[in-house]
Coordinates of C-alpha atoms in Angstrom, one line a residue:
M171 CA 19.7 50.8 -17.8
P172 CA 19.5 51.6 -14.0
P173 CA 16.6 53.7 -12.8
A174 CA 17.2 57.5 -12.5
R175 CA 18.1 58.6 -9.0
P176 CA 16.6 61.6 -7.3
R177 CA 18.4 64.9 -8.0
V178 CA 19.4 66.9 -4.9
L179 CA 20.7 70.5 -4.8
Y180 CA 22.9 71.0 -1.7
V181 CA 23.0 74.7 -0.6
T182 CA 26.1 75.8 1.3
D183 CA 29.0 78.2 1.4
L184 CA 32.3 76.3 1.0
A185 CA 34.2 79.4 2.1
Y186 CA 32.0 80.1 5.2
P187 CA 34.4 81.3 8.0
A188 CA 33.3 79.0 10.8
R189 CA 35.4 79.1 14.0
G190 CA 37.4 76.0 14.8
R191 CA 36.6 74.0 11.6
R192 CA 36.5 74.1 7.9
Y193 CA 33.0 74.1 6.4
G194 CA 34.3 73.2 2.9
D195 CA 36.1 70.0 4.2
E196 CA 32.9 69.0 6.0
D197 CA 30.7 69.6 3.0
V198 CA 33.0 67.5 0.8
F199 CA 32.7 64.6 3.2
L200 CA 29.0 65.0 3.8
T201 CA 28.1 65.2 0.1
S202 CA 30.3 62.2 -0.7
R203 CA 28.0 60.2 1.5
L204 CA 24.9 61.7 0.0
R205 CA 26.1 60.8 -3.5
E206 CA 25.8 57.1 -2.6
H207 CA 22.0 57.7 -2.8
F208 CA 21.4 60.8 -4.9
D209 CA 22.6 62.6 -8.0
L210 CA 23.9 65.7 -6.2
A211 CA 25.3 69.2 -6.9
L212 CA 26.5 71.9 -4.6
C213 CA 25.7 75.6 -4.9
H214 CA 26.2 78.9 -3.1
P215 CA 23.1 80.4 -1.4
R216 CA 23.1 83.2 -4.0
D217 CA 22.7 80.7 -6.8
A218 CA 20.0 78.5 -5.3
V219 CA 17.0 80.2 -7.0
A220 CA 18.5 80.1 -10.4
L221 CA 19.4 76.4 -10.1
M222 CA 16.8 74.7 -7.9
D223 CA 14.1 74.1 -10.5
G224 CA 16.4 71.5 -12.2
F225 CA 16.4 69.3 -9.1
D226 CA 13.9 67.2 -7.3
A227 CA 14.7 68.5 -3.8
V228 CA 16.9 71.0 -2.0
V229 CA 19.0 70.5 1.1
V230 CA 20.2 73.5 3.1
R231 CA 23.4 72.9 5.0
N232 CA 22.3 75.0 8.1
S233 CA 21.6 78.5 9.2
G234 CA 25.3 79.8 9.2
P235 CA 26.0 80.0 5.5
V236 CA 22.6 81.6 4.5
L237 CA 22.5 84.4 7.2
A238 CA 25.1 86.4 5.3
Y239 CA 22.9 86.5 2.2
Q240 CA 19.5 87.6 3.6
E241 CA 18.1 88.9 0.3
A242 CA 19.1 85.6 -1.5
Y243 CA 17.7 83.5 1.3
A244 CA 14.4 85.5 1.3
A245 CA 14.1 85.0 -2.5
F246 CA 14.9 81.3 -2.0
R247 CA 12.1 80.9 0.6
E248 CA 9.7 82.8 -1.6
H249 CA 10.5 80.7 -4.7
T250 CA 10.2 77.5 -2.7
T251 CA 6.7 78.5 -1.5
A252 CA 5.6 79.5 -5.0
T253 CA 6.8 76.3 -6.6
G254 CA 6.3 73.8 -3.8
K255 CA 9.8 72.5 -4.2
P256 CA 10.6 70.1 -1.3
V257 CA 13.3 71.4 1.0
Y258 CA 15.1 69.6 3.8
N259 CA 14.5 70.9 6.4
P260 CA 11.0 72.3 5.7
L261 CA 11.1 76.1 6.0
D262 CA 8.3 76.5 8.5
G263 CA 10.3 76.1 11.7
R264 CA 10.3 78.6 14.6
G265 CA 14.0 78.1 15.6
D266 CA 17.1 79.5 14.0
M267 CA 15.7 79.4 10.5
A268 CA 13.5 82.3 11.5
G269 CA 16.2 84.3 13.4
K270 CA 16.6 84.6 17.2
Q271 CA 13.1 85.9 18.0
Y272 CA 12.4 82.5 19.5
L273 CA 14.8 83.2 22.4
L274 CA 12.6 86.2 23.4
D275 CA 9.4 84.1 22.9
L276 CA 10.8 81.3 25.0
T277 CA 12.0 83.7 27.8
E278 CA 8.5 85.3 27.8
A279 CA 6.9 81.8 28.1
G280 CA 9.1 80.9 31.1
L281 CA 10.8 78.0 29.4
P282 CA 14.3 76.9 30.5
V283 CA 16.3 79.1 28.2
I284 CA 19.1 81.6 28.8
P285 CA 17.1 84.7 29.7
T286 CA 17.0 87.0 26.7
V287 CA 15.7 90.6 26.1
G288 CA 15.8 92.9 23.1
R289 CA 14.7 96.3 24.4
P290 CA 16.4 98.6 26.9
E291 CA 13.2 98.8 29.0
D292 CA 13.3 95.1 29.6
L293 CA 16.9 94.8 30.9
H294 CA 15.6 94.7 34.5
R295 CA 14.0 91.4 33.7
L296 CA 17.4 89.7 33.3
P297 CA 19.3 88.2 36.3
R298 CA 22.0 90.5 37.6
A299 CA 25.4 89.7 36.3
D300 CA 28.8 91.3 36.2
R301 CA 28.9 90.9 32.4
Y302 CA 26.4 90.5 29.6
V303 CA 26.5 89.2 26.1
V304 CA 25.2 91.3 23.2
K305 CA 24.6 89.6 19.9
P306 CA 22.7 90.4 16.6
R307 CA 19.2 89.0 16.1
L308 CA 20.5 87.7 12.8
G309 CA 24.0 86.3 13.2
A310 CA 26.2 83.3 13.2
D311 CA 29.6 82.2 14.5
S312 CA 30.0 85.0 17.0
I313 CA 30.0 87.6 14.3
G314 CA 29.0 90.9 15.9
L315 CA 28.9 89.4 19.4
R316 CA 30.3 91.3 22.3
V317 CA 30.7 90.7 26.0
V318 CA 30.2 94.0 27.9
P319 CA 30.2 95.0 31.6
A320 CA 26.9 95.5 33.3
D321 CA 27.0 99.3 33.0
E322 CA 27.2 99.0 29.2
A323 CA 24.5 96.4 28.7
G324 CA 21.7 98.9 28.3
G325 CA 23.2 100.8 25.4
P326 CA 22.9 98.3 22.6
A327 CA 19.5 96.9 23.3
D328 CA 17.9 98.7 20.4
G329 CA 15.8 96.1 18.6
D330 CA 18.5 94.8 16.3
V331 CA 20.4 92.9 19.0
L332 CA 19.7 90.6 22.0
V333 CA 21.1 90.8 25.5
Q334 CA 21.7 87.8 27.8
P335 CA 23.5 87.4 31.1
Y336 CA 27.0 85.9 30.9
I337 CA 26.8 82.5 32.6
D338 CA 29.8 80.6 33.8
F339 CA 28.4 77.2 32.7
V340 CA 29.8 73.8 33.5
H341 CA 29.7 72.3 30.0
E342 CA 27.8 72.3 26.8
I343 CA 25.6 69.5 25.3
S344 CA 24.0 69.1 21.9
F345 CA 21.0 66.7 21.4
Y346 CA 20.4 65.5 17.8
F347 CA 16.9 64.6 16.6
V348 CA 15.8 63.2 13.2
D349 CA 12.1 63.3 12.5
H350 CA 11.4 63.8 16.2
S351 CA 13.4 60.7 17.1
F352 CA 16.4 61.2 19.4
Q353 CA 19.7 60.0 17.8
Y354 CA 22.6 60.9 20.1
A355 CA 24.1 63.6 22.2
L356 CA 27.6 65.1 22.3
H357 CA 29.2 67.4 24.8
A358 CA 32.4 69.4 25.4
P359 CA 33.6 68.5 28.9
D360 CA 36.1 71.4 28.9
P361 CA 34.4 74.6 27.7
A362 CA 37.9 76.0 26.8
R363 CA 38.3 73.1 24.3
R364 CA 35.0 73.5 22.4
W365 CA 35.8 71.1 19.6
Q366 CA 37.1 68.2 21.7
L367 CA 33.7 66.6 21.7
Q368 CA 32.7 63.3 23.4
P369 CA 29.6 61.1 23.3
Y370 CA 27.2 62.0 26.1
E371 CA 24.8 59.6 27.7
P372 CA 21.7 61.8 28.5
T373 CA 19.6 61.1 31.5
S374 CA 15.8 60.9 31.2
D375 CA 15.6 64.4 32.6
D376 CA 18.1 65.6 29.9
L377 CA 16.0 64.1 27.2
E378 CA 12.8 65.5 28.6
F379 CA 14.4 68.9 28.5
A380 CA 15.5 68.5 24.9
R381 CA 12.2 67.1 23.7
R382 CA 10.3 70.0 25.2
F383 CA 11.9 72.3 22.5
I384 CA 11.4 69.8 19.7
E385 CA 7.7 69.6 20.5
W386 CA 7.5 73.4 20.8
N387 CA 8.8 73.7 17.3
V388 CA 6.4 73.1 14.4
L389 CA 8.6 71.0 12.1
D390 CA 6.8 67.9 10.9
H391 CA 10.2 66.2 10.0
G392 CA 13.8 67.0 9.6
I393 CA 17.1 67.3 11.5
Q394 CA 17.0 69.4 14.7
R395 CA 19.8 70.1 17.2
V396 CA 19.0 71.3 20.7
D397 CA 22.1 73.1 22.2
A398 CA 22.2 73.6 25.9
C399 CA 24.5 74.6 28.7
R400 CA 24.7 73.1 32.1
A401 CA 24.4 76.0 34.6
P402 CA 26.4 76.0 37.9
G403 CA 23.2 74.9 39.7
G404 CA 23.0 71.7 37.5
E405 CA 20.0 72.8 35.4
L406 CA 20.1 72.8 31.6
L407 CA 19.3 76.1 29.7
L408 CA 18.7 76.3 26.0
V409 CA 21.4 78.1 24.0
E410 CA 19.9 77.6 20.6
L411 CA 17.5 75.5 18.5
E412 CA 19.0 74.8 15.1
D413 CA 16.3 73.7 12.8
L414 CA 17.7 74.9 9.4
A415 CA 19.9 71.8 9.4
G416 CA 19.6 69.6 6.4
T417 CA 22.8 68.0 7.6
A418 CA 24.9 68.0 10.7
A419 CA 28.6 68.8 10.3
A420 CA 30.8 65.9 9.7
R421 CA 33.6 64.5 11.9
R422 CA 35.5 61.8 9.9
R423 CA 37.0 60.1 13.0
R424 CA 33.9 60.1 15.2
R425 CA 31.1 57.7 15.2
C426 CA 28.3 58.6 17.6
R427 CA 26.2 56.0 19.1
P428 CA 22.6 56.7 20.3
A429 CA 21.7 56.8 23.9
S430 CA 20.6 53.6 25.6
P431 CA 17.1 52.3 24.8
A432 CA 16.0 53.1 28.4
A433 CA 16.5 56.7 27.7
H434 CA 14.0 56.7 24.8
R435 CA 10.2 56.8 25.0
G436 CA 9.1 53.6 23.4
G437 CA 12.6 52.3 22.7
H438 CA 15.3 53.2 20.2
G439 CA 13.7 54.8 17.2
G440 CA 16.7 53.9 15.1
R441 CA 15.9 50.2 15.2
R442 CA 12.6 50.8 13.4
R443 CA 14.2 52.4 10.4
R444 CA 17.6 50.9 10.7
S445 CA 19.3 51.6 7.4
T446 CA 18.5 55.3 7.1
R447 CA 19.1 56.0 10.8
R448 CA 22.4 54.1 10.8
A449 CA 23.6 56.0 7.7
R450 CA 22.7 59.3 9.3
R451 CA 24.5 58.5 12.6
R452 CA 27.6 57.4 10.8
C453 CA 28.1 60.6 8.9
A454 CA 26.5 63.1 11.3
A455 CA 28.1 65.0 14.1
P456 CA 27.8 68.5 15.5
G457 CA 26.9 71.2 13.0
R458 CA 27.2 74.4 14.9
S459 CA 25.8 77.8 14.2
A460 CA 25.1 81.2 15.7
A461 CA 24.8 81.0 19.5
W462 CA 26.9 77.9 20.3
R463 CA 30.3 79.0 19.1
R464 CA 30.2 82.1 21.3
P465 CA 30.2 83.1 24.9
V466 CA 26.5 83.8 25.0
G467 CA 25.5 82.4 28.4
G468 CA 28.9 81.1 28.9
R469 CA 32.7 81.5 29.0
S470 CA 34.5 83.3 26.2
R471 CA 36.4 81.1 23.7

């Protein structure tokens, strides 16, 4: 009789209304790959607490599906802490899993992020712009997001939303890390075609930018995605740090290769743990949430 395999509960929302793609189709593909290694079941965020004790570990898809169920997600986090149930990613990150407060913190610290404020009295700290983006502190997939003229930007900054200048960026780039090891990058050369993604070969400066935010976060391990936009002056600015990402969304027809070894510190981390890294690269591609699928700091889509 073969040895028992680990039992994994995969938390997602198959009906989640992501823009430009179907979460349910992606989840079916992703979990088909995970089933090669685990006994696995899918559940909705509202069912996670009731079911998780019957599994060895829990994987949370990413921040999008859980943000609509804040009470269930809070109960899930509390139960996880009380029972010590392993969760991938761990739930002590400072990025999207904790809301968008980190954008304010990073702005205050002077790090290269799209400038962000959350109070009317702080609007003068933003660069002057003709338009501004207003978005909820807790949100995903552009839900509740608005682009407003400059004379209306001060009205909504009431503590429940964030305000950023609208930046006419050149393109968007996502950097993918597993256990602090850079895996690959993707970008959308044409901002008007957000989902026509191509492999991107990052420069050493690009990777230094992305690693700065991975190191700022406190996750010991897990999948993290650093989303950035290329400003008109050529500099990169952080759009979001997705750290509630037990998986990245699948693209069946795309295989992403890692950057060249010269771009890595100490060589290509994938070679050291070849089998797991290779499996992750083959089934992983850009899982997007919150800030990226929106005109925050960029053009409207």
